[in-house]
Amino acid sequence: MSVESKRLKMSNSTLSIGTHNGTFHCDEVLACFMLKQLAQYEGAPIVRTRDEAQLSQCDIVVDVGGVYDAATKRFDHHQRSFNLTMKDIRPEKRFSMKLSSAGLVYVHYGEQVLSEITKHPVDSLLVQTLYDKVYEQFIQEVDAIDNGIAPYDGDPRYAITTNLSHRVSYLNPPWTQPVENTDELFHEAMQVVGGEFVDRVSYYANVWWKARSHVKEAVTARHEVDASGAIVRLPMGGIPWKEITGTPGGVFVHASGFIGGHRDYDGALAMARKSIELQRV
């Protein structure tokens, strides 16, 4: 932690984060974890209550209180009048999913959180790019599930019950074993959610981000591989195939045709060209 961060932590030691007590959900657990990545809230206790008098003493309140007001740091989404998306708050963004408390905190503090985790400046290209990537691939799912928005139209073919939101819900005590105070379980859930969040951000920063340059170079040079421009050579990775069959030397073709392999580059190129021909038939 930097000297400035330590100073902020000490000067804001009386700040607290408010959220509701009782059964907890992934959105407020994630919202609290993200806030505690910031210097001003790192040492802040989490006050779990629905008592308005206690919440009024908190510096920031998430997922309770019936108010969304960024100026006063109130971030609830349960009020009937609330229907906001990231695009509504930040018109330059394209995301139109109704926000939960996690999404609200991310909209306003996400870039700072990512900066703390990645150790890159808030205005860096990496942080600005990750801001959209992390919302699309992580936060948005939490927003949707908390707001009861299904990822499909019609009846699902099977149920998904192992996602992060479900795993957090299972950390609540069952009705057969009532627990009067769930604060300890809430903090356990924060460890689960926080670990997965940091792992995902780290992956995008250290793996996905670095791969982008290779992909960009490959796309730029695609006409050097084949005149059609439809084949991209990724020397350090795999190539997605639509349909690949019947090339001597091929070592593997997935039954659905989305990927295949060959003993050498020329053979792989031939497989790619054949896949293009098959698409034209």
Short mmCIF file of N, CA and C in Angstrom, two decimals, residues 14-79:
data_model
loop_
_atom_site.label_atom_id
_atom_site.label_comp_id
_atom_site.label_asym_id
_atom_site.label_seq_id
_atom_site.Cartn_x
_atom_site.Cartn_y
_atom_site.Cartn_z
N THR A 14 -12.95 5.97 10.64
CA THR A 14 -14.28 6.01 11.22
C THR A 14 -15.37 5.77 10.17
N LEU A 15 -15.00 5.68 8.91
CA LEU A 15 -15.99 5.43 7.87
C LEU A 15 -16.53 4.02 7.98
N SER A 16 -17.76 3.82 7.58
CA SER A 16 -18.36 2.49 7.60
C SER A 16 -19.20 2.28 6.36
N ILE A 17 -19.35 1.00 6.01
CA ILE A 17 -20.16 0.60 4.86
C ILE A 17 -21.43 -0.04 5.39
N GLY A 18 -22.58 0.41 4.92
CA GLY A 18 -23.85 -0.14 5.38
C GLY A 18 -24.49 -1.03 4.34
N THR A 19 -25.08 -2.12 4.81
CA THR A 19 -25.89 -2.99 3.95
C THR A 19 -26.91 -3.68 4.86
N HIS A 20 -27.82 -4.45 4.27
CA HIS A 20 -28.88 -5.06 5.08
C HIS A 20 -28.38 -6.32 5.81
N ASN A 21 -29.05 -6.65 6.87
CA ASN A 21 -28.73 -7.87 7.61
C ASN A 21 -29.60 -9.01 7.09
N GLY A 22 -29.56 -10.17 7.77
CA GLY A 22 -30.35 -11.31 7.34
C GLY A 22 -29.74 -12.02 6.15
N THR A 23 -30.59 -12.61 5.33
CA THR A 23 -30.13 -13.35 4.16
C THR A 23 -29.34 -12.44 3.23
N PHE A 24 -28.17 -12.89 2.82
CA PHE A 24 -27.33 -12.08 1.93
C PHE A 24 -27.33 -12.67 0.52
N HIS A 25 -27.01 -11.82 -0.42
CA HIS A 25 -26.99 -12.20 -1.83
C HIS A 25 -25.67 -11.77 -2.46
N CYS A 26 -25.41 -12.30 -3.63
CA CYS A 26 -24.13 -12.06 -4.28
C CYS A 26 -23.89 -10.58 -4.57
N ASP A 27 -24.96 -9.85 -4.89
CA ASP A 27 -24.73 -8.46 -5.33
C ASP A 27 -24.19 -7.57 -4.22
N GLU A 28 -24.78 -7.62 -3.01
CA GLU A 28 -24.25 -6.75 -1.96
C GLU A 28 -22.93 -7.28 -1.40
N VAL A 29 -22.75 -8.60 -1.44
CA VAL A 29 -21.47 -9.17 -1.02
C VAL A 29 -20.36 -8.66 -1.94
N LEU A 30 -20.59 -8.70 -3.24
CA LEU A 30 -19.60 -8.22 -4.20
C LEU A 30 -19.42 -6.71 -4.09
N ALA A 31 -20.51 -5.99 -3.90
CA ALA A 31 -20.43 -4.53 -3.75
C ALA A 31 -19.54 -4.15 -2.57
N CYS A 32 -19.74 -4.83 -1.44
CA CYS A 32 -18.92 -4.54 -0.25
C CYS A 32 -17.47 -4.91 -0.49
N PHE A 33 -17.23 -6.06 -1.14
CA PHE A 33 -15.85 -6.45 -1.41
C PHE A 33 -15.16 -5.41 -2.29
N MET A 34 -15.83 -4.96 -3.33
CA MET A 34 -15.20 -3.97 -4.22
C MET A 34 -14.87 -2.68 -3.47
N LEU A 35 -15.79 -2.24 -2.64
CA LEU A 35 -15.54 -1.01 -1.88
C LEU A 35 -14.32 -1.15 -0.98
N LYS A 36 -14.16 -2.33 -0.38
CA LYS A 36 -13.06 -2.52 0.55
C LYS A 36 -11.70 -2.68 -0.16
N GLN A 37 -11.70 -2.68 -1.49
CA GLN A 37 -10.44 -2.64 -2.22
C GLN A 37 -9.90 -1.22 -2.32
N LEU A 38 -10.74 -0.25 -2.00
CA LEU A 38 -10.35 1.16 -2.09
C LEU A 38 -9.73 1.62 -0.78
N ALA A 39 -8.74 2.48 -0.90
CA ALA A 39 -8.01 2.93 0.28
C ALA A 39 -8.92 3.53 1.35
N GLN A 40 -9.93 4.30 0.91
CA GLN A 40 -10.78 4.98 1.88
C GLN A 40 -11.71 4.04 2.64
N TYR A 41 -11.92 2.82 2.11
CA TYR A 41 -12.82 1.88 2.77
C TYR A 41 -12.14 0.59 3.20
N GLU A 42 -10.86 0.47 2.98
CA GLU A 42 -10.17 -0.79 3.30
C GLU A 42 -10.36 -1.19 4.75
N GLY A 43 -10.29 -0.23 5.66
CA GLY A 43 -10.44 -0.54 7.08
C GLY A 43 -11.83 -0.28 7.61
N ALA A 44 -12.78 0.01 6.73
CA ALA A 44 -14.13 0.35 7.17
C ALA A 44 -14.91 -0.89 7.59
N PRO A 45 -15.55 -0.85 8.75
CA PRO A 45 -16.40 -1.98 9.15
C PRO A 45 -17.67 -2.00 8.30
N ILE A 46 -18.24 -3.20 8.15
CA ILE A 46 -19.49 -3.34 7.41
C ILE A 46 -20.62 -3.46 8.43
N VAL A 47 -21.54 -2.52 8.38
CA VAL A 47 -22.67 -2.49 9.31
C VAL A 47 -23.86 -3.11 8.60
N ARG A 48 -24.29 -4.27 9.09
CA ARG A 48 -25.41 -4.98 8.47
C ARG A 48 -26.67 -4.78 9.32
N THR A 49 -27.58 -3.97 8.79
CA THR A 49 -28.79 -3.62 9.53
C THR A 49 -29.82 -3.05 8.56
N ARG A 50 -31.06 -3.02 9.00
CA ARG A 50 -32.10 -2.31 8.25
C ARG A 50 -32.60 -1.09 9.03
N ASP A 51 -31.95 -0.83 10.15
CA ASP A 51 -32.32 0.31 10.98
C ASP A 51 -31.86 1.60 10.31
N GLU A 52 -32.79 2.46 9.95
CA GLU A 52 -32.47 3.67 9.20
C GLU A 52 -31.54 4.60 9.98
N ALA A 53 -31.70 4.64 11.30
CA ALA A 53 -30.85 5.51 12.12
C ALA A 53 -29.40 5.06 12.04
N GLN A 54 -29.17 3.74 12.09
CA GLN A 54 -27.80 3.23 11.98
C GLN A 54 -27.25 3.42 10.58
N LEU A 55 -28.07 3.18 9.58
CA LEU A 55 -27.61 3.35 8.20
C LEU A 55 -27.26 4.81 7.90
N SER A 56 -27.96 5.73 8.52
CA SER A 56 -27.70 7.15 8.28
C SER A 56 -26.31 7.56 8.77
N GLN A 57 -25.74 6.76 9.68
CA GLN A 57 -24.41 7.07 10.19
C GLN A 57 -23.29 6.50 9.31
N CYS A 58 -23.68 5.65 8.34
CA CYS A 58 -22.69 5.04 7.45
C CYS A 58 -22.29 6.02 6.35
N ASP A 59 -21.04 5.95 5.96
CA ASP A 59 -20.57 6.83 4.89
C ASP A 59 -21.16 6.43 3.55
N ILE A 60 -21.33 5.12 3.33
CA ILE A 60 -21.86 4.61 2.07
C ILE A 60 -22.77 3.43 2.39
N VAL A 61 -23.89 3.31 1.66
CA VAL A 61 -24.88 2.27 1.91
C VAL A 61 -25.22 1.57 0.60
N VAL A 62 -25.22 0.23 0.62
CA VAL A 62 -25.52 -0.53 -0.59
C VAL A 62 -26.63 -1.54 -0.34
N ASP A 63 -27.54 -1.65 -1.30
CA ASP A 63 -28.56 -2.70 -1.34
C ASP A 63 -29.63 -2.60 -0.26
N VAL A 64 -29.77 -1.44 0.33
CA VAL A 64 -30.79 -1.24 1.35
C VAL A 64 -31.07 0.26 1.45
N GLY A 65 -32.26 0.62 1.93
CA GLY A 65 -32.57 2.03 2.14
C GLY A 65 -33.53 2.61 1.14
N GLY A 66 -33.73 1.96 0.00
CA GLY A 66 -34.68 2.45 -0.98
C GLY A 66 -34.28 3.72 -1.69
N VAL A 67 -32.97 3.99 -1.76
CA VAL A 67 -32.50 5.23 -2.40
C VAL A 67 -31.29 4.95 -3.27
N TYR A 68 -31.31 5.53 -4.47
CA TYR A 68 -30.09 5.59 -5.28
C TYR A 68 -29.75 7.06 -5.47
N ASP A 69 -28.64 7.45 -4.88
CA ASP A 69 -28.16 8.83 -5.00
C ASP A 69 -26.64 8.80 -4.85
N ALA A 70 -25.95 8.86 -5.98
CA ALA A 70 -24.49 8.75 -5.96
C ALA A 70 -23.86 9.88 -5.16
N ALA A 71 -24.50 11.06 -5.14
CA ALA A 71 -23.94 12.21 -4.42
C ALA A 71 -23.87 11.95 -2.92
N THR A 72 -24.85 11.23 -2.40
CA THR A 72 -24.86 10.93 -0.96
C THR A 72 -24.41 9.50 -0.68
N LYS A 73 -23.94 8.82 -1.72
CA LYS A 73 -23.39 7.46 -1.62
C LYS A 73 -24.43 6.46 -1.12
N ARG A 74 -25.61 6.55 -1.71
CA ARG A 74 -26.68 5.59 -1.40
C ARG A 74 -26.93 4.78 -2.68
N PHE A 75 -26.75 3.46 -2.59
CA PHE A 75 -26.79 2.62 -3.79
C PHE A 75 -27.73 1.42 -3.62
N ASP A 76 -29.04 1.72 -3.57
CA ASP A 76 -30.03 0.65 -3.54
C ASP A 76 -30.73 0.58 -4.89
N HIS A 77 -31.28 -0.59 -5.20
CA HIS A 77 -31.95 -0.78 -6.49
C HIS A 77 -33.32 -1.42 -6.33
N HIS A 78 -33.82 -1.53 -5.11
CA HIS A 78 -35.07 -2.24 -4.85
C HIS A 78 -36.31 -1.36 -4.99
N GLN A 79 -36.15 -0.06 -5.03
CA GLN A 79 -37.30 0.83 -5.14
C GLN A 79 -38.00 0.65 -6.50
#
